[in-house]
Amino acid sequence: MTHINRLHSELFKWAFLPTLLLLALSACRHPEVVEQEDLTFAHGLFILNEGNMGSNKASIDFYDPVTDTLYRNIYPTVNPTVMKELGDVGNDIAIYGGKMYAVINVSGKVEIMDLQARRISSVDIPNCRSICFADGYAYVSSYAGPVEINPDYQQRGYVAKIDTVSLCIVDTCHVGYQPNGLVSDGSNLYVANSGGYMYPNYDSTLSVISLSDFCETKRIPIAVNLDQIVYDANRNTLYVRSQGDYYTQPEILYELNLLTEEVKPMPVAFKRMHLLGDKLYGYTGIGKNWQMGYLDLSSFSFTAIPLENQSELQTPYALFITDNDLYLTDARDYVTPGVLYRYNLSGQLLSKQRTGDIPAHFCMKK
Amino acid sequence: MLHFKQLHNIAFFLFFSIAAAYAMEKDSLIRVQDSIAELFRIDEVMVVARQEKDVMPPQLLKGEQMKALSTTSVADAVRYFSGVQIKDYGGVGGMKTVDVRSMGSHHLGVFYDGIEIGNAQNGTVDLGKFSMDNLEEIALYNGQKSEIFQPAKDFGSAGTLYLKTRRPKFERVENGGEAYIKPYNIEIRMKAGAFGLANPSLLYEQRITENIHLSLNAEYTFATGRYHYHYEKRLADGSIAWDTTAVRQNGDVQAFRAEAGFFGYSQTGKWHLKGYYYQSGRGIPGAIVNNVWKNAQRQWDRNAFVQGNYTTEITDKLSLQANIKYSNDYLRYLNPDTTLMYVDNQFLQQELYASIAGRYRIFPFWDVALAADYQLNWLDGNMQQFVHPLRHTLLVSAATAVSYRWLKLQASVLETFVSDTLRACATAFFDKRAETYNAITPAIFFNAKPILSEEWYVRAFYKMIYRMPTFSDLYYTDIGSSNLQPEKTRQCDVGTEYSRLFSPRNSKIGSLKGIRLGAKADVYFNQVENKIVAIPKGNSQYRWMMMNLGYVEILGAEIATDISLLFPHEHTLTLHGSYTWQQALDRTDPQDNDPYGGTYGGQIAYIPRHSFSITATYQWKERLYLAYALCYVGERYTSSANIPANHVQPWYTSDISLSYTWLLPSSRKGEKIRLQAGIEANNILNQQYEVIPNYPMPGFNGKGILKLSL
C-alpha cells in the first residue's frame, strides 16, 4: 500500500502545477465592455465607414469642424445595448426629416437613428445599397433578387419604399439588374442599374419609376455598369456614372437631359462626385495619377484642385463638398483605419483625422 | 530452432532499442517514453543513435502522445507545437490553416507520406480535412527537413509539416512451441459525440509476402455541425449590455476518405505506392454579423491522388530516389441565396509531379546530393472570363552535409523556375499578366555538441525562400490584384537543446524508476517582404482579397520542456510545455504611425504576442491513458492597426481524454484482441471564444471512442 500512496502523492505533486496555472489564467480574460460616453453632436459631418465584409465593422464617425474633433465609432457608445453593433458593410447614409438613415448592406437593414445617432428603429431590406427621399418617403435600392422557380433565373433588383413616419416598407418595385444609385426629381425616381452580378453582360439602363403609382415606367439606355447619379435641379439634368467593364470599356460620366432624354458623355469621368451650385466636384484617374477638380457646368471646363498632400493619399474614396470645405477620405488598404482629409476649396490641408475602416459615405448635420 | 529464435529475439531487441533510442534522440520536443523496459537500454545505444541526430530537430507528435491527446484533425494536433498559430473558423467542417512563425500559412509546405500536397489554386492546405485516424507521426520542421537526400521540393518552403501514415507492422505471435508472424491487422473504430458526430473507420493491413505489405483504410465522417454559442458585452458598471445564445447553422459536413498503400522492401531499397481519395460536402457557416445568424453557402470537394516513391542504394556510396504523383482536385462552391450574388463555381485543378534525387557519400562524414523536380499544374473553372492558367515549375537543388564528431553542417541551394501560360484569354488584358519567375535561394544549417558526454546541442540556421503568388492571387477575375510580387522570407534562428536521463542509480529521484528531462530554446528573426495578405472576402472562405502588405519583421522566442517520470509498476507521467513569444511587426510605412489607427510598428493580424501549451499524460502500460491539454493564445488584433476596435480577446481551452484497453482472449492462441474505449471532453471550461472574429467556436463538447483491434 505504501508504494501506492507514495505514487499518488507523486502524481498529485506533478498534476498540481497545471491546475494552478489554469486558475491563474482565468484572470487573463476580461468581459468585453462597451465604452459609454455622454456625447452630443452639434453640427458637422457623419461619416459611414464600410468595414470589410464579414468583419461586422460598419461604423459611424462624427466630425465637428468647429472644434476640429473626430468622434470615432459613436454608434455603440450611444447605443450600448444594440446586439452586434451597427453591422456589416455600410453602404449609404443620409439625413431626412430629423432622422438619419444608414444603409447596411450585408446586415440587410436600414438603421434609423435620430441626429444624435440614437437608434430609433431598423427596416430589413436584404442586400440594400443606396437611399434617397421624396415627399415623406425613403427609397432604398436593393440587389436582392425575387424568389422564383425559373431555370433562366436572373437576379433583378428592386426599390423599397419606406414611410418615414411609420418606418415601414409600404411598397416595392422591381427594376433592372443590381441597382446602385438612385435620385428623385420630385415626380420620378431614377435608378442606376449596374448588372454587377451579370458580368461580362452588364446592365446599361436607368430605370424610371413614377412616384405617383410607384411603377417602373421605362428604361433609358445609357452605358454599362451604372453606379452613382447626381441630380441637377437647375438644369433638370442627371449626371450618371458608368463604371465601364474594367477591361476594355472605360469609365465615362454621362449627362442625361430629363426633358429631351438626350444622353451625352461628359468631358471628365469622375469616380466620385458632388454637386455644389454650378460646379460638379470629383476626382478622376487611377493609381498615382488621380486628380481632384471640378467641372464648371456652364462652360464645361475642368479646373484641377491641386491638393497639398496628394501623394500621401493611397486610395481616394469618398468626397463631400461644403461652401468652404472639401472633404476627401483615404480608404488606404481597406483593412486598416482610413483617413479623413479636410481641405479648403483651393486644396490647402486644414485637418487630417483617422476614421474607421473604409470611410465611404457622408451626410451633413446642419 | 531454439537457436534461431534466440537470435531473432536478440535482433528484435536490438532493433527496437535502437529505434527507441533514435526516437528519443529525434523527438526532442514531445518525447515519447515507449515503456520502462527501453529506458535501461538507452545508455548502451546512445552512440549508435547519435549518427542520426537531426541538424534541426523537428517538433514531433507520435506514438503514445498522439494516442493520448484528444484530436480529430491534424490542425487540432499541431496547435500544441510552439511557434504555430491556427486559423480556425470553428466546428467540424470549418477551415483550419496553420501559420508557422508568423510568416503566413502559404509558407508551410504540407507533405503527405513524403510528397507535398499541392494547392496551386490558393496555396494553403486545409488541415481540418486531414484526419488523425491513419497517421502515426506528425513532424514540423522550421526551415526544411534536416536531410539532404530528398526531392528539391522539400527545400522549397519556409516551414514543412510531414504527415506520415501508419506503416503496417505485424506482430510476432508465440503459440505454444510455435512462433509465426501474424499476417494481418484489422482495426475497427467508431467515434461519436457532440455536433452530431458519427465517425466510423476501418483499417486492414495484410502481409502479402515478407517484403510486400498492404494497407487499406477508410473513414466516414458525418456531423450536423450544430453547437451553441454565446455572445455578450457588458457596460462599464458590469451589467450586461447585450447578450445572446444561438445555434451555429449550416456547419454540417459529410466526408469520406479511402486510402490504399503498398509498402515494399528489398535488400537495397524500398518502395511505396499510394492512392488517396477524399470526398466531402459541407455547409459554410460564415460570419455571424449584425442581423445575420445563418448563411446558405455550400462547398463540395473531391481530392484524389496517386503517388509512388522508390529509394535504392546503387552502391554503398550512391543512393537514388524517384517520386511521382498525379493529383486531381475538384471544388464546387455554391451560393444558393438569391438575395446575394448567386454563385455556382466549379474548379478542377490537376497536378503532375516527378522528381529524381541522388546522394553520393564522398567520405563517411561528407555527403553531397542533387535533386531535380518538375511539376505541372493546371486549373479549369466555370467562372466568367476564366483564364485557365497552367504553370510549369522546375526545381533543382544541390545540397551537402558534413558530420564530424561534434559538428554537423548542411547547406543547400534551390533554383526555382516558374512559368505560367493562360489557356483562355477573353481579353488581351490578362495576356500580359502571365507570370514567369526565377530565383536561387540558399539555406545553411549548423549543429554542434560542445561537450561530447552531455546531450547538449547548439544549433543555428539561415534560410531564404520565395513563394510564388497562387492562381487565385493572380488570375481570379472578380477579385485579386495585379502587380503582385512573390513573397520573400528570410529566417535566422539560433537555438539550443539539452536532455538528460536520471536512472534509478541516481538516488535523488526517490521511488521513481527514472526521470527524463528535455529542454530547448530558440530565438529567431524572420523577415517577410512583399507579404501577400489574404483577407477573407465575406462569406466564402475560399475566396480572398489579396494585397502585398509590404514588409514584416518577426522576432520570436520559443521555449519547450519535457519531463517524463517513470513510476514503479509501469506508470508513466509525461509533461510537456511550450511557450512562444512573437513580435511580428508591420514595418511597411513609417509615416503611418498615429495612435488612432496607424499601422507602422503594429503587431500584424492574428499573431498573438504570447501563446503556450501544456500537456500532461498519464499512462499505465499500454492500457490506460489519461491526458490533459491546455492551449493558450494571447490577445491579438485583426489588423496591424492595434486599436481597441481591432482587439481580439485571448482564448484558452482545456481538454481531457481518458481511454482504457482491455485485452480479450482470441480463438487463436497467442493472439490478442484489443478493445479500447475512450472519452474526450474538450473546452471543459466552456469558454466562448473566437479565433477569427465573428466565427464563434464551440464551447464544452465531448465524444466517445470505441476501437477494436484484431
PDB file of C-alpha atoms in Angstrom, chain A residues 39-208:
ATOM      1  CA  LEU A  39     -21.742  62.740 -26.452  1.00  0.00           C
ATOM      2  CA  THR A  40     -23.748  65.436 -28.135  1.00  0.00           C
ATOM      3  CA  PHE A  41     -23.267  66.268 -31.750  1.00  0.00           C
ATOM      4  CA  ALA A  42     -23.915  69.877 -32.610  1.00  0.00           C
ATOM      5  CA  HIS A  43     -23.345  70.235 -36.301  1.00  0.00           C
ATOM      6  CA  GLY A  44     -20.904  68.557 -38.545  1.00  0.00           C
ATOM      7  CA  LEU A  45     -20.332  65.552 -40.670  1.00  0.00           C
ATOM      8  CA  PHE A  46     -21.431  61.980 -40.046  1.00  0.00           C
ATOM      9  CA  ILE A  47     -19.148  59.504 -41.783  1.00  0.00           C
ATOM     10  CA  LEU A  48     -20.233  55.951 -42.504  1.00  0.00           C
ATOM     11  CA  ASN A  49     -17.311  53.529 -42.606  1.00  0.00           C
ATOM     12  CA  GLU A  50     -17.984  50.434 -44.692  1.00  0.00           C
ATOM     13  CA  GLY A  51     -15.767  47.952 -42.859  1.00  0.00           C
ATOM     14  CA  ASN A  52     -14.596  44.850 -44.667  1.00  0.00           C
ATOM     15  CA  MET A  53     -17.171  42.195 -45.488  1.00  0.00           C
ATOM     16  CA  GLY A  54     -17.587  39.702 -42.643  1.00  0.00           C
ATOM     17  CA  SER A  55     -15.864  41.959 -40.121  1.00  0.00           C
ATOM     18  CA  ASN A  56     -19.086  43.489 -38.724  1.00  0.00           C
ATOM     19  CA  LYS A  57     -17.188  46.752 -38.607  1.00  0.00           C
ATOM     20  CA  ALA A  58     -19.542  49.203 -40.269  1.00  0.00           C
ATOM     21  CA  SER A  59     -19.225  52.253 -38.043  1.00  0.00           C
ATOM     22  CA  ILE A  60     -20.206  55.898 -37.798  1.00  0.00           C
ATOM     23  CA  ASP A  61     -17.768  58.684 -37.006  1.00  0.00           C
ATOM     24  CA  PHE A  62     -18.715  62.301 -36.382  1.00  0.00           C
ATOM     25  CA  TYR A  63     -16.519  65.184 -37.392  1.00  0.00           C
ATOM     26  CA  ASP A  64     -17.081  68.544 -35.724  1.00  0.00           C
ATOM     27  CA  PRO A  65     -15.498  71.188 -37.999  1.00  0.00           C
ATOM     28  CA  VAL A  66     -15.697  73.932 -35.378  1.00  0.00           C
ATOM     29  CA  THR A  67     -13.613  72.144 -32.766  1.00  0.00           C
ATOM     30  CA  ASP A  68     -11.812  70.074 -35.398  1.00  0.00           C
ATOM     31  CA  THR A  69     -12.606  66.899 -33.482  1.00  0.00           C
ATOM     32  CA  LEU A  70     -13.456  63.478 -34.808  1.00  0.00           C
ATOM     33  CA  TYR A  71     -15.501  61.116 -32.646  1.00  0.00           C
ATOM     34  CA  ARG A  72     -14.806  57.555 -33.720  1.00  0.00           C
ATOM     35  CA  ASN A  73     -17.259  54.683 -33.751  1.00  0.00           C
ATOM     36  CA  ILE A  74     -20.049  56.551 -31.980  1.00  0.00           C
ATOM     37  CA  TYR A  75     -22.823  54.025 -32.616  1.00  0.00           C
ATOM     38  CA  PRO A  76     -22.013  51.515 -29.837  1.00  0.00           C
ATOM     39  CA  THR A  77     -21.148  54.372 -27.488  1.00  0.00           C
ATOM     40  CA  VAL A  78     -24.568  55.926 -27.962  1.00  0.00           C
ATOM     41  CA  ASN A  79     -26.381  52.581 -28.295  1.00  0.00           C
ATOM     42  CA  PRO A  80     -24.508  50.214 -25.983  1.00  0.00           C
ATOM     43  CA  THR A  81     -27.334  47.715 -25.793  1.00  0.00           C
ATOM     44  CA  VAL A  82     -27.666  47.050 -29.513  1.00  0.00           C
ATOM     45  CA  MET A  83     -26.574  43.500 -30.224  1.00  0.00           C
ATOM     46  CA  LYS A  84     -23.599  43.192 -32.585  1.00  0.00           C
ATOM     47  CA  GLU A  85     -23.375  46.952 -33.066  1.00  0.00           C
ATOM     48  CA  LEU A  86     -24.142  48.703 -36.330  1.00  0.00           C
ATOM     49  CA  GLY A  87     -23.499  45.785 -38.662  1.00  0.00           C
ATOM     50  CA  ASP A  88     -21.560  44.561 -41.646  1.00  0.00           C
ATOM     51  CA  VAL A  89     -20.656  46.793 -44.620  1.00  0.00           C
ATOM     52  CA  GLY A  90     -22.130  50.262 -44.520  1.00  0.00           C
ATOM     53  CA  ASN A  91     -23.305  51.319 -47.938  1.00  0.00           C
ATOM     54  CA  ASP A  92     -25.036  54.676 -47.644  1.00  0.00           C
ATOM     55  CA  ILE A  93     -26.020  57.299 -45.096  1.00  0.00           C
ATOM     56  CA  ALA A  94     -28.433  60.228 -45.322  1.00  0.00           C
ATOM     57  CA  ILE A  95     -30.456  62.631 -43.177  1.00  0.00           C
ATOM     58  CA  TYR A  96     -34.126  63.381 -43.865  1.00  0.00           C
ATOM     59  CA  GLY A  97     -36.812  64.916 -41.714  1.00  0.00           C
ATOM     60  CA  GLY A  98     -34.817  64.922 -38.487  1.00  0.00           C
ATOM     61  CA  LYS A  99     -33.737  61.294 -38.824  1.00  0.00           C
ATOM     62  CA  MET A 100     -30.587  59.662 -40.023  1.00  0.00           C
ATOM     63  CA  TYR A 101     -30.711  56.552 -42.207  1.00  0.00           C
ATOM     64  CA  ALA A 102     -27.767  54.199 -42.562  1.00  0.00           C
ATOM     65  CA  VAL A 103     -27.947  51.522 -45.243  1.00  0.00           C
ATOM     66  CA  ILE A 104     -26.082  48.422 -44.024  1.00  0.00           C
ATOM     67  CA  ASN A 105     -25.559  46.044 -46.909  1.00  0.00           C
ATOM     68  CA  VAL A 106     -24.583  42.609 -45.521  1.00  0.00           C
ATOM     69  CA  SER A 107     -26.672  43.084 -42.392  1.00  0.00           C
ATOM     70  CA  GLY A 108     -29.543  43.701 -44.795  1.00  0.00           C
ATOM     71  CA  LYS A 109     -31.129  46.591 -42.974  1.00  0.00           C
ATOM     72  CA  VAL A 110     -31.620  50.304 -42.930  1.00  0.00           C
ATOM     73  CA  GLU A 111     -30.767  51.585 -39.478  1.00  0.00           C
ATOM     74  CA  ILE A 112     -32.807  54.626 -38.487  1.00  0.00           C
ATOM     75  CA  MET A 113     -31.414  56.975 -35.861  1.00  0.00           C
ATOM     76  CA  ASP A 114     -32.041  60.437 -34.522  1.00  0.00           C
ATOM     77  CA  LEU A 115     -29.462  63.118 -35.193  1.00  0.00           C
ATOM     78  CA  GLN A 116     -27.533  62.132 -32.068  1.00  0.00           C
ATOM     79  CA  ALA A 117     -27.121  58.671 -33.652  1.00  0.00           C
ATOM     80  CA  ARG A 118     -29.516  57.142 -31.114  1.00  0.00           C
ATOM     81  CA  ARG A 119     -31.267  54.153 -32.546  1.00  0.00           C
ATOM     82  CA  ILE A 120     -34.951  54.578 -33.358  1.00  0.00           C
ATOM     83  CA  SER A 121     -35.689  51.522 -35.441  1.00  0.00           C
ATOM     84  CA  SER A 122     -34.489  49.472 -38.352  1.00  0.00           C
ATOM     85  CA  VAL A 123     -36.055  48.136 -41.521  1.00  0.00           C
ATOM     86  CA  ASP A 124     -34.889  44.850 -43.048  1.00  0.00           C
ATOM     87  CA  ILE A 125     -34.006  45.068 -46.724  1.00  0.00           C
ATOM     88  CA  PRO A 126     -31.649  42.313 -47.887  1.00  0.00           C
ATOM     89  CA  ASN A 127     -28.609  43.400 -49.901  1.00  0.00           C
ATOM     90  CA  CYS A 128     -29.583  47.079 -49.729  1.00  0.00           C
ATOM     91  CA  ARG A 129     -27.409  49.644 -51.499  1.00  0.00           C
ATOM     92  CA  SER A 130     -28.437  53.312 -51.623  1.00  0.00           C
ATOM     93  CA  ILE A 131     -31.093  55.635 -50.285  1.00  0.00           C
ATOM     94  CA  CYS A 132     -32.889  58.791 -51.407  1.00  0.00           C
ATOM     95  CA  PHE A 133     -36.001  60.657 -50.261  1.00  0.00           C
ATOM     96  CA  ALA A 134     -39.083  62.347 -51.684  1.00  0.00           C
ATOM     97  CA  ASP A 135     -42.371  63.521 -50.204  1.00  0.00           C
ATOM     98  CA  GLY A 136     -42.096  61.783 -46.849  1.00  0.00           C
ATOM     99  CA  TYR A 137     -40.817  58.501 -48.196  1.00  0.00           C
ATOM    100  CA  ALA A 138     -37.405  56.918 -48.265  1.00  0.00           C
ATOM    101  CA  TYR A 139     -36.449  54.861 -51.300  1.00  0.00           C
ATOM    102  CA  VAL A 140     -33.831  52.155 -50.962  1.00  0.00           C
ATOM    103  CA  SER A 141     -32.314  50.201 -53.827  1.00  0.00           C
ATOM    104  CA  SER A 142     -31.541  46.511 -53.308  1.00  0.00           C
ATOM    105  CA  TYR A 143     -29.719  43.794 -55.256  1.00  0.00           C
ATOM    106  CA  ALA A 144     -31.840  41.065 -53.690  1.00  0.00           C
ATOM    107  CA  GLY A 145     -33.404  39.020 -56.422  1.00  0.00           C
ATOM    108  CA  PRO A 146     -37.022  37.879 -56.177  1.00  0.00           C
ATOM    109  CA  VAL A 147     -37.527  34.270 -55.122  1.00  0.00           C
ATOM    110  CA  GLU A 148     -38.943  32.354 -58.059  1.00  0.00           C
ATOM    111  CA  ILE A 149     -38.507  28.971 -59.662  1.00  0.00           C
ATOM    112  CA  ASN A 150     -37.190  29.603 -63.120  1.00  0.00           C
ATOM    113  CA  PRO A 151     -34.413  27.796 -64.998  1.00  0.00           C
ATOM    114  CA  ASP A 152     -33.258  31.067 -66.544  1.00  0.00           C
ATOM    115  CA  TYR A 153     -33.328  32.793 -63.242  1.00  0.00           C
ATOM    116  CA  GLN A 154     -31.895  36.266 -63.280  1.00  0.00           C
ATOM    117  CA  GLN A 155     -31.478  38.423 -60.232  1.00  0.00           C
ATOM    118  CA  ARG A 156     -33.385  41.619 -60.819  1.00  0.00           C
ATOM    119  CA  GLY A 157     -33.151  44.161 -58.070  1.00  0.00           C
ATOM    120  CA  TYR A 158     -35.825  46.314 -56.542  1.00  0.00           C
ATOM    121  CA  VAL A 159     -36.530  49.588 -54.812  1.00  0.00           C
ATOM    122  CA  ALA A 160     -38.282  49.591 -51.446  1.00  0.00           C
ATOM    123  CA  LYS A 161     -40.476  52.494 -50.371  1.00  0.00           C
ATOM    124  CA  ILE A 162     -40.367  53.279 -46.670  1.00  0.00           C
ATOM    125  CA  ASP A 163     -42.819  55.574 -44.909  1.00  0.00           C
ATOM    126  CA  THR A 164     -40.604  57.886 -42.871  1.00  0.00           C
ATOM    127  CA  VAL A 165     -43.265  58.302 -40.192  1.00  0.00           C
ATOM    128  CA  SER A 166     -44.348  54.707 -39.600  1.00  0.00           C
ATOM    129  CA  LEU A 167     -40.881  53.412 -40.651  1.00  0.00           C
ATOM    130  CA  CYS A 168     -42.438  50.517 -42.519  1.00  0.00           C
ATOM    131  CA  ILE A 169     -41.978  49.304 -46.070  1.00  0.00           C
ATOM    132  CA  VAL A 170     -45.156  50.287 -47.894  1.00  0.00           C
ATOM    133  CA  ASP A 171     -44.316  49.185 -51.431  1.00  0.00           C
ATOM    134  CA  THR A 172     -41.620  47.674 -53.624  1.00  0.00           C
ATOM    135  CA  CYS A 173     -40.887  47.985 -57.333  1.00  0.00           C
ATOM    136  CA  HIS A 174     -38.647  45.730 -59.400  1.00  0.00           C
ATOM    137  CA  VAL A 175     -36.087  47.449 -61.571  1.00  0.00           C
ATOM    138  CA  GLY A 176     -33.063  46.282 -63.598  1.00  0.00           C
ATOM    139  CA  TYR A 177     -30.099  44.213 -62.511  1.00  0.00           C
ATOM    140  CA  GLN A 178     -28.235  45.199 -59.361  1.00  0.00           C
ATOM    141  CA  PRO A 179     -29.438  48.788 -58.916  1.00  0.00           C
ATOM    142  CA  ASN A 180     -26.960  51.166 -57.281  1.00  0.00           C
ATOM    143  CA  GLY A 181     -27.525  54.904 -57.008  1.00  0.00           C
ATOM    144  CA  LEU A 182     -30.966  56.462 -57.108  1.00  0.00           C
ATOM    145  CA  VAL A 183     -32.271  60.049 -57.144  1.00  0.00           C
ATOM    146  CA  SER A 184     -35.622  61.766 -57.355  1.00  0.00           C
ATOM    147  CA  ASP A 185     -36.622  64.892 -59.237  1.00  0.00           C
ATOM    148  CA  GLY A 186     -39.904  65.165 -57.352  1.00  0.00           C
ATOM    149  CA  SER A 187     -42.065  63.313 -59.835  1.00  0.00           C
ATOM    150  CA  ASN A 188     -39.886  60.354 -60.816  1.00  0.00           C
ATOM    151  CA  LEU A 189     -37.281  58.126 -59.274  1.00  0.00           C
ATOM    152  CA  TYR A 190     -34.199  57.334 -61.374  1.00  0.00           C
ATOM    153  CA  VAL A 191     -32.320  54.144 -60.586  1.00  0.00           C
ATOM    154  CA  ALA A 192     -28.884  53.271 -61.988  1.00  0.00           C
ATOM    155  CA  ASN A 193     -28.777  49.552 -62.847  1.00  0.00           C
ATOM    156  CA  SER A 194     -25.294  48.072 -62.796  1.00  0.00           C
ATOM    157  CA  GLY A 195     -25.674  44.375 -63.577  1.00  0.00           C
ATOM    158  CA  GLY A 196     -22.610  43.805 -61.432  1.00  0.00           C
ATOM    159  CA  TYR A 197     -23.543  40.154 -60.812  1.00  0.00           C
ATOM    160  CA  MET A 198     -24.007  39.540 -64.523  1.00  0.00           C
ATOM    161  CA  TYR A 199     -20.521  40.304 -65.781  1.00  0.00           C
ATOM    162  CA  PRO A 200     -19.492  40.376 -68.528  1.00  0.00           C
ATOM    163  CA  ASN A 201     -23.107  41.118 -69.562  1.00  0.00           C
ATOM    164  CA  TYR A 202     -23.618  44.254 -67.513  1.00  0.00           C
ATOM    165  CA  ASP A 203     -26.871  46.140 -67.354  1.00  0.00           C
ATOM    166  CA  SER A 204     -26.739  49.515 -69.046  1.00  0.00           C
ATOM    167  CA  THR A 205     -30.053  51.108 -68.272  1.00  0.00           C
ATOM    168  CA  LEU A 206     -31.541  53.671 -65.984  1.00  0.00           C
ATOM    169  CA  SER A 207     -34.916  52.672 -64.558  1.00  0.00           C
ATOM    170  CA  VAL A 208     -37.520  55.388 -64.278  1.00  0.00           C
TER     171      VAL A 208
END
